[in-house]
C-alpha atoms as a printed R data frame, in Angstrom:
    type eleno elety resid chain resno       x       y       z
1   ATOM     1    CA   MET     A     1 -17.242  -7.809   2.759
2   ATOM     2    CA   SER     A     2 -14.262  -5.513   3.037
3   ATOM     3    CA   GLU     A     3 -10.892  -6.598   3.151
4   ATOM     4    CA   ILE     A     4  -7.122  -6.398   2.591
5   ATOM     5    CA   ILE     A     5  -5.138  -8.903   0.523
6   ATOM     6    CA   PHE     A     6  -1.453  -8.374   0.666
7   ATOM     7    CA   LEU     A     7  -0.223  -9.873  -2.757
8   ATOM     8    CA   GLY     A     8   3.298  -9.517  -1.463
9   ATOM     9    CA   THR     A     9   5.292  -8.212   1.509
10  ATOM    10    CA   ALA     A    10   8.789  -7.632  -0.170
11  ATOM    11    CA   GLY     A    11  10.345  -4.300   0.262
12  ATOM    12    CA   GLY     A    12  13.996  -3.078  -0.810
13  ATOM    13    CA   ARG     A    13  15.997  -4.165  -3.769
14  ATOM    14    CA   MET     A    14  17.517  -7.567  -2.549
15  ATOM    15    CA   VAL     A    15  14.050  -9.003  -0.987
16  ATOM    16    CA   VAL     A    16  12.388  -8.067  -4.124
17  ATOM    17    CA   ALA     A    17  15.138  -9.721  -6.481
18  ATOM    18    CA   SER     A    18  15.682 -12.755  -4.517
19  ATOM    19    CA   GLN     A    19  11.663 -12.941  -4.155
20  ATOM    20    CA   ILE     A    20  12.254 -14.194  -0.292
21  ATOM    21    CA   ARG     A    21   8.949 -12.517  -0.086
22  ATOM    22    CA   LYS     A    22   6.593 -11.926  -2.498
23  ATOM    23    CA   SER     A    23   5.952  -8.642  -3.970
24  ATOM    24    CA   GLY     A    24   3.204  -7.477  -6.131
25  ATOM    25    CA   GLY     A    25   1.358  -4.789  -3.550
26  ATOM    26    CA   MET     A    26  -2.129  -5.128  -2.109
27  ATOM    27    CA   TRP     A    27  -5.584  -5.596  -3.249
28  ATOM    28    CA   LEU     A    28  -8.277  -3.762  -1.212
29  ATOM    29    CA   GLU     A    29 -11.962  -4.511  -1.318
30  ATOM    30    CA   LEU     A    30 -13.589  -1.599   0.363
31  ATOM    31    CA   ASN     A    31 -17.193  -1.266   0.632
32  ATOM    32    CA   GLY     A    32 -17.846  -3.195  -2.766
33  ATOM    33    CA   LYS     A    33 -15.034  -1.695  -4.699
34  ATOM    34    CA   ASN     A    34 -11.777  -3.165  -5.852
35  ATOM    35    CA   ILE     A    35  -8.633  -1.088  -5.526
36  ATOM    36    CA   LEU     A    36  -5.025  -2.421  -6.306
37  ATOM    37    CA   LEU     A    37  -2.387  -0.500  -4.386
38  ATOM    38    CA   ASP     A    38   1.110  -0.434  -5.447
39  ATOM    39    CA   PRO     A    39   1.307  -3.170  -8.465
40  ATOM    40    CA   GLY     A    40   5.079  -3.957  -7.920
41  ATOM    41    CA   PRO     A    41   6.567  -7.000  -9.796
42  ATOM    42    CA   GLY     A    42   4.547 -10.241 -10.036
43  ATOM    43    CA   CYS     A    43   1.181  -8.524  -9.442
44  ATOM    44    CA   LEU     A    44  -0.680 -10.051 -12.005
45  ATOM    45    CA   LEU     A    45   0.796 -13.781 -11.160
46  ATOM    46    CA   ARG     A    46  -0.036 -13.312  -7.434
47  ATOM    47    CA   CYS     A    47  -3.611 -12.573  -8.398
48  ATOM    48    CA   ALA     A    48  -3.876 -15.564 -10.612
49  ATOM    49    CA   GLU     A    49  -2.198 -17.643  -7.587
50  ATOM    50    CA   LEU     A    50  -4.925 -16.047  -5.287
51  ATOM    51    CA   GLY     A    51  -7.902 -16.508  -7.331
52  ATOM    52    CA   LEU     A    52  -8.195 -12.866  -7.885
53  ATOM    53    CA   ARG     A    53  -9.637 -11.278 -11.167
54  ATOM    54    CA   PRO     A    54  -8.252  -8.307 -12.204
55  ATOM    55    CA   SER     A    55 -11.264  -7.637 -14.599
56  ATOM    56    CA   ARG     A    56 -13.131  -7.055 -11.064
57  ATOM    57    CA   LEU     A    57 -10.927  -3.804 -10.327
58  ATOM    58    CA   ASP     A    58 -12.134  -0.755 -10.255
59  ATOM    59    CA   CYS     A    59  -9.061   1.654  -9.849
60  ATOM    60    CA   ILE     A    60  -5.026   1.221  -9.358
61  ATOM    61    CA   VAL     A    61  -3.419   3.623  -7.265
62  ATOM    62    CA   LEU     A    62   0.456   4.214  -7.132
63  ATOM    63    CA   SER     A    63   2.168   5.960  -4.017
64  ATOM    64    CA   HIS     A    64   5.299   6.702  -6.056
65  ATOM    65    CA   ARG     A    65   6.832   5.757  -8.972
66  ATOM    66    CA   HIS     A    66   9.699   2.888  -7.954
67  ATOM    67    CA   ILE     A    67   9.843  -0.434  -9.574
68  ATOM    68    CA   ASP     A    68   8.770  -2.476  -6.504
69  ATOM    69    CA   HIS     A    69   5.771  -0.304  -6.340
70  ATOM    70    CA   SER     A    70   4.580   0.353 -10.237
71  ATOM    71    CA   ASN     A    71   6.206  -2.512 -12.391
72  ATOM    72    CA   ASP     A    72   3.236  -4.209 -13.142
73  ATOM    73    CA   VAL     A    73   0.840  -1.255 -13.489
74  ATOM    74    CA   ASN     A    74   0.576  -1.453 -17.341
75  ATOM    75    CA   ILE     A    75  -0.329  -5.245 -17.221
76  ATOM    76    CA   MET     A    76  -2.648  -4.866 -14.643
77  ATOM    77    CA   ALA     A    77  -4.400  -1.783 -16.278
78  ATOM    78    CA   GLU     A    78  -4.803  -3.642 -19.591
79  ATOM    79    CA   ALA     A    79  -6.157  -6.845 -17.612
80  ATOM    80    CA   MET     A    80  -8.818  -4.406 -15.878
81  ATOM    81    CA   SER     A    81 -10.001  -3.418 -18.750
82  ATOM    82    CA   GLY     A    82  -9.995  -6.850 -20.603
83  ATOM    83    CA   GLY     A    83  -6.952  -6.671 -22.736
84  ATOM    84    CA   GLY     A    84  -8.006  -3.099 -23.663
85  ATOM    85    CA   PHE     A    85 -11.387  -4.317 -25.500
86  ATOM    86    CA   LYS     A    86 -13.428  -3.138 -22.186
87  ATOM    87    CA   PRO     A    87 -11.969  -0.088 -21.378
88  ATOM    88    CA   LYS     A    88 -13.029   0.761 -17.812
89  ATOM    89    CA   GLY     A    89 -11.614   1.638 -14.245
90  ATOM    90    CA   ALA     A    90  -9.567   4.894 -12.816
91  ATOM    91    CA   LEU     A    91  -5.706   5.108 -12.656
92  ATOM    92    CA   ILE     A    92  -4.279   7.342  -9.587
93  ATOM    93    CA   ALA     A    93  -0.633   8.220  -9.290
94  ATOM    94    CA   PRO     A    94   1.608  10.901  -8.836
95  ATOM    95    CA   MET     A    95   2.293  13.393 -11.988
96  ATOM    96    CA   ASP     A    96   6.180  12.106 -12.234
97  ATOM    97    CA   CYS     A    97   4.525   8.666 -13.050
98  ATOM    98    CA   LEU     A    98   2.992  10.230 -15.843
99  ATOM    99    CA   GLU     A    99   5.130  12.720 -17.194
100 ATOM   100    CA   GLY     A   100   8.913  13.156 -18.039
101 ATOM   101    CA   ASP     A   101  11.421  11.403 -19.907
102 ATOM   102    CA   ASP     A   102  10.317   8.078 -18.685
103 ATOM   103    CA   PRO     A   103   7.042   7.919 -17.199
104 ATOM   104    CA   VAL     A   104   6.145   4.185 -15.771
105 ATOM   105    CA   VAL     A   105   2.359   4.237 -17.296
106 ATOM   106    CA   LEU     A   106   2.852   4.012 -20.862
107 ATOM   107    CA   LYS     A   107   0.820   6.143 -23.297
108 ATOM   108    CA   TYR     A   108  -1.218   3.621 -24.892
109 ATOM   109    CA   VAL     A   109  -2.133   1.607 -21.676
110 ATOM   110    CA   ARG     A   110  -3.869   4.871 -20.774
111 ATOM   111    CA   THR     A   111  -6.489   4.505 -23.284
112 ATOM   112    CA   TYR     A   112  -7.631   1.349 -21.983
113 ATOM   113    CA   ILE     A   113  -8.849   3.180 -18.812
114 ATOM   114    CA   LYS     A   114 -10.261   5.783 -21.060
115 ATOM   115    CA   ASN     A   115  -7.939   8.360 -19.815
116 ATOM   116    CA   ASN     A   116  -9.799   8.312 -16.793
117 ATOM   117    CA   ILE     A   117  -6.293   9.196 -14.710
118 ATOM   118    CA   PHE     A   118  -6.163  11.407 -11.666
119 ATOM   119    CA   VAL     A   119  -2.785  13.202 -10.319
120 ATOM   120    CA   LEU     A   120  -2.201  12.288  -6.692
121 ATOM   121    CA   LYS     A   121  -0.992  15.496  -4.959
122 ATOM   122    CA   ASP     A   122  -1.313  17.509  -1.929
123 ATOM   123    CA   GLY     A   123  -4.880  17.918  -1.354
124 ATOM   124    CA   PHE     A   124  -6.307  15.375  -3.668
125 ATOM   125    CA   LYS     A   125  -9.335  13.724  -2.871
126 ATOM   126    CA   HIS     A   126 -11.583  11.020  -5.208
127 ATOM   127    CA   GLY     A   127 -15.015   9.651  -4.740
128 ATOM   128    CA   LEU     A   128 -15.206   6.242  -6.048
129 ATOM   129    CA   ASP     A   129 -19.010   5.413  -5.571
130 ATOM   130    CA   GLY     A   130 -18.964   4.784  -1.669
131 ATOM   131    CA   VAL     A   131 -15.226   4.896  -1.001
132 ATOM   132    CA   THR     A   132 -13.154   8.129  -1.088
133 ATOM   133    CA   ILE     A   133  -9.277   8.187  -1.744
134 ATOM   134    CA   GLU     A   134  -7.633  10.816  -0.112
135 ATOM   135    CA   CYS     A   135  -3.978  12.216  -0.135
136 ATOM   136    CA   ALA     A   136  -2.690  12.373   3.429
137 ATOM   137    CA   LEU     A   137   0.668  13.886   3.094
138 ATOM   138    CA   ARG     A   138   3.874  14.254   0.902
139 ATOM   139    CA   LEU     A   139   6.468  12.042   2.176
140 ATOM   140    CA   MET     A   140  10.286  12.079   1.902
141 ATOM   141    CA   HIS     A   141  11.656   9.465  -0.613
142 ATOM   142    CA   SER     A   142  14.663   9.235  -2.999
143 ATOM   143    CA   ASN     A   143  13.831  12.651  -5.147
144 ATOM   144    CA   VAL     A   144  10.342  11.045  -6.139
145 ATOM   145    CA   GLU     A   145   7.016  12.359  -5.597
146 ATOM   146    CA   CYS     A   146   5.528   9.817  -3.142
147 ATOM   147    CA   TYR     A   147   2.452  10.054  -0.767
148 ATOM   148    CA   GLY     A   148   0.991   8.468   2.319
149 ATOM   149    CA   ILE     A   149  -2.796   7.616   1.535
150 ATOM   150    CA   LYS     A   150  -6.232   7.578   3.305
151 ATOM   151    CA   PHE     A   151  -9.177   5.308   2.272
152 ATOM   152    CA   HIS     A   152 -12.328   6.368   3.653
153 ATOM   153    CA   PHE     A   153 -15.288   3.820   3.624
154 ATOM   154    CA   GLU     A   154 -18.460   2.765   5.512
155 ATOM   155    CA   GLY     A   155 -17.620   5.452   8.264
156 ATOM   156    CA   ARG     A   156 -13.898   3.857   8.463
157 ATOM   157    CA   THR     A   157 -10.350   4.994   7.401
158 ATOM   158    CA   LEU     A   158  -7.355   2.720   6.337
159 ATOM   159    CA   GLY     A   159  -4.383   4.782   6.195
160 ATOM   160    CA   TYR     A   160  -1.081   3.744   4.241
161 ATOM   161    CA   VAL     A   161   2.291   4.983   4.948
162 ATOM   162    CA   ALA     A   162   4.507   4.156   1.715
163 ATOM   163    CA   ASP     A   163   8.175   4.535   1.499
164 ATOM   164    CA   THR     A   164   9.722   7.416   3.599
165 ATOM   165    CA   LYS     A   165  11.779   9.107   5.764
166 ATOM   166    CA   TYR     A   166  10.635   9.493   9.094
167 ATOM   167    CA   PHE     A   167   9.701  13.353   9.887
168 ATOM   168    CA   GLU     A   168   7.306  14.807  12.105
169 ATOM   169    CA   GLY     A   169   3.932  15.208  11.050
170 ATOM   170    CA   ILE     A   170   3.280  11.661   9.590
171 ATOM   171    CA   GLY     A   171   1.552  10.755  12.738
172 ATOM   172    CA   GLU     A   172  -0.437  13.775  12.643
173 ATOM   173    CA   ALA     A   173  -1.718  13.156   9.182
174 ATOM   174    CA   MET     A   174  -2.689   9.575  10.164
175 ATOM   175    CA   LYS     A   175  -4.816  10.374  13.054
176 ATOM   176    CA   GLY     A   176  -8.043   8.929  12.666
177 ATOM   177    CA   CYS     A   177  -7.317   5.758  10.816
178 ATOM   178    CA   GLU     A   178  -8.719   2.447  12.326
179 ATOM   179    CA   GLY     A   179  -6.155   0.681  10.721
180 ATOM   180    CA   LEU     A   180  -2.812   1.967   9.548
181 ATOM   181    CA   ILE     A   181  -0.162  -0.016   6.848
182 ATOM   182    CA   LEU     A   182   3.175   1.099   7.258
183 ATOM   183    CA   ASN     A   183   6.051   0.116   5.056
184 ATOM   184    CA   MET     A   184   8.895  -0.610   7.529
185 ATOM   185    CA   VAL     A   185  11.836  -1.803   5.322
186 ATOM   186    CA   ARG     A   186  14.967  -1.504   7.591
187 ATOM   187    CA   VAL     A   187  16.025  -2.060  11.084
188 ATOM   188    CA   THR     A   188  18.669   0.342  11.320
189 ATOM   189    CA   HIS     A   189  18.949   3.886   9.975
190 ATOM   190    CA   ASP     A   190  21.164   4.330   6.562
191 ATOM   191    CA   GLU     A   191  21.816   7.760   4.986
192 ATOM   192    CA   ARG     A   192  21.683   5.804   1.581
193 ATOM   193    CA   PHE     A   193  18.224   4.650   2.278
194 ATOM   194    CA   GLN     A   194  14.912   6.656   3.100
195 ATOM   195    CA   HIS     A   195  13.200   4.237   5.117
196 ATOM   196    CA   LEU     A   196  11.288   3.581   8.266
197 ATOM   197    CA   ILE     A   197  12.685   1.755  11.229
198 ATOM   198    CA   PRO     A   198  11.005   0.343  14.096
199 ATOM   199    CA   GLN     A   199  11.773   3.392  16.203
200 ATOM   200    CA   ASP     A   200  10.031   5.738  13.516
201 ATOM   201    CA   VAL     A   201   7.003   3.532  13.435
202 ATOM   202    CA   GLU     A   202   6.989   3.787  17.114
203 ATOM   203    CA   SER     A   203   7.134   7.289  17.038
204 ATOM   204    CA   ILE     A   204   4.321   7.480  14.143
205 ATOM   205    CA   LEU     A   205   1.908   5.535  16.455
206 ATOM   206    CA   LYS     A   206   2.392   6.999  19.654
207 ATOM   207    CA   VAL     A   207   0.985  10.110  17.595
208 ATOM   208    CA   ALA     A   208  -1.565   8.404  15.402
209 ATOM   209    CA   ARG     A   209  -3.113   5.821  17.783
210 ATOM   210    CA   PRO     A   210  -4.833   3.417  15.057
211 ATOM   211    CA   ARG     A   211  -6.900   0.433  16.294
212 ATOM   212    CA   LEU     A   212  -4.435  -1.951  14.187
213 ATOM   213    CA   ALA     A   213  -1.156  -1.336  13.080
214 ATOM   214    CA   ILE     A   214  -0.264  -3.718   9.707
215 ATOM   215    CA   LEU     A   215   3.329  -3.625   9.171
216 ATOM   216    CA   SER     A   216   4.696  -4.673   5.808
217 ATOM   217    CA   HIS     A   217   7.376  -3.990   2.693
218 ATOM   218    CA   PHE     A   218   9.985  -5.801   4.517
219 ATOM   219    CA   GLY     A   219  13.622  -5.317   3.695
220 ATOM   220    CA   MET     A   220  16.554  -7.872   4.282
221 ATOM   221    CA   GLN     A   221  17.287  -6.491   7.606
222 ATOM   222    CA   VAL     A   222  13.690  -6.867   8.774
223 ATOM   223    CA   VAL     A   223  13.407 -10.252   7.098
224 ATOM   224    CA   LYS     A   224  16.568 -11.658   9.044
225 ATOM   225    CA   ALA     A   225  15.368 -10.080  12.290
226 ATOM   226    CA   GLY     A   226  11.760 -11.402  12.157
227 ATOM   227    CA   PRO     A   227   8.962  -9.391  10.849
228 ATOM   228    CA   LYS     A   228   6.776 -10.885  13.776
229 ATOM   229    CA   ASP     A   229   9.274 -10.085  16.397
230 ATOM   230    CA   MET     A   230   9.289  -6.768  14.993
231 ATOM   231    CA   ALA     A   231   5.865  -6.163  15.161
232 ATOM   232    CA   SER     A   232   5.323  -7.435  18.602
233 ATOM   233    CA   MET     A   233   8.433  -5.033  19.748
234 ATOM   234    CA   VAL     A   234   6.228  -2.096  18.423
235 ATOM   235    CA   GLU     A   235   3.097  -3.197  19.918
236 ATOM   236    CA   LYS     A   236   5.215  -3.500  23.347
237 ATOM   237    CA   LEU     A   237   6.563   0.129  22.942
238 ATOM   238    CA   THR     A   238   3.414   1.758  21.736
239 ATOM   239    CA   GLY     A   239   0.525  -0.370  23.133
240 ATOM   240    CA   VAL     A   240  -0.913  -0.318  19.727
241 ATOM   241    CA   ARG     A   241  -2.014  -3.661  18.663
242 ATOM   242    CA   THR     A   242   0.710  -4.413  15.655
243 ATOM   243    CA   ILE     A   243   1.015  -7.420  13.362
244 ATOM   244    CA   ALA     A   244   3.493  -8.253  10.519
245 ATOM   245    CA   ALA     A   245   1.633  -8.847   7.245
246 ATOM   246    CA   GLU     A   246   2.326 -12.068   5.434
247 ATOM   247    CA   ASP     A   247   2.384 -13.051   1.810
248 ATOM   248    CA   GLY     A   248  -1.294 -13.765   0.436
249 ATOM   249    CA   MET     A   249  -2.449 -12.588   4.079
250 ATOM   250    CA   ARG     A   250  -6.246 -11.404   4.124
251 ATOM   251    CA   LEU     A   251  -7.140  -8.930   6.759
252 ATOM   252    CA   LYS     A   252 -11.092  -8.538   7.101
253 ATOM   253    CA   LEU     A   253 -12.616  -5.308   7.827
254 ATOM   254    CA   ASP     A   254 -16.307  -6.091   8.074
255 ATOM   255    CA   ARG     A   255 -17.823  -4.441  11.093
256 ATOM   256    CA   ARG     A   256 -19.507  -7.623  11.921
257 ATOM   257    CA   GLU     A   257 -15.665  -8.859  12.334
258 ATOM   258    CA   GLU     A   258 -14.801  -5.844  14.776
259 ATOM   259    CA   LYS     A   259 -12.704  -8.118  16.885
260 ATOM   260    CA   ALA     A   260 -10.951  -9.681  14.296
261 ATOM   261    CA   THR     A   261 -10.045  -6.270  12.942
262 ATOM   262    CA   THR     A   262  -8.980  -4.882  16.292
263 ATOM   263    CA   LEU     A   263  -6.868  -8.108  17.490
264 ATOM   264    CA   GLY     A   264  -5.297  -8.742  14.324
265 ATOM   265    CA   GLU     A   265  -6.857 -11.985  13.740
266 ATOM   266    CA   PHE     A   266  -6.818 -12.889   9.784
267 ATOM   267    CA   ILE     A   267  -7.296 -15.445   7.543
268 ATOM   268    CA   GLY     A   268  -4.081 -16.468   5.683
269 ATOM   269    CA   LYS     A   269  -4.107 -18.191   2.344
């Protein structure tokens, strides 16, 4: 069974700090491989609450270095490797997560995965025994390296648009995705913050045309406006089936569950 488990859907400093919505990133089970995407604050706790065993993880992926996407990367790498006693797994992250004065991935933790570390950058592809992880494009976000990612599995593609300012080219890069996760943090533009708003998502979806769009990573504006209402509005404007992720939501991606995938029916936990 392939599925996405949303450990948390919080985005933006205040929602993460207040835990109005949980944070922690996403757990992807694709073609039998377990991939942790953007393990923000509380990721380990959320895994315990949802009955997910970090020792089953095969790979951890960071789209960028900000705290709400990387805070728990070290403890999750340690947990993936049995406290470091059973080194295993892989880590994929931008170079600025690994180098500089304050790398977010601690050097001693890297030995727990046998230094099996791959740098996420333009043109990147990595095979994970039945799953290919590909860099779709570099995004524009607050002077850090940040990337959109595609996961190819079982003849299908799941896309992820992490935090970014809107620019032409995102939709084109995300063509071919059956499912597309988009971080929509705000409702209105603010030059201080490089994040997508509903109109930006509309522009992306009209080009990318996925079968299903999933909105997540909600800031305070979106929480107050109502994520489900925002998703409904985007769907009406684009004609693309659009849902708002919920904390703990499980979205099945099995081919035999094709109806559930395209109609956005999911099992919530």
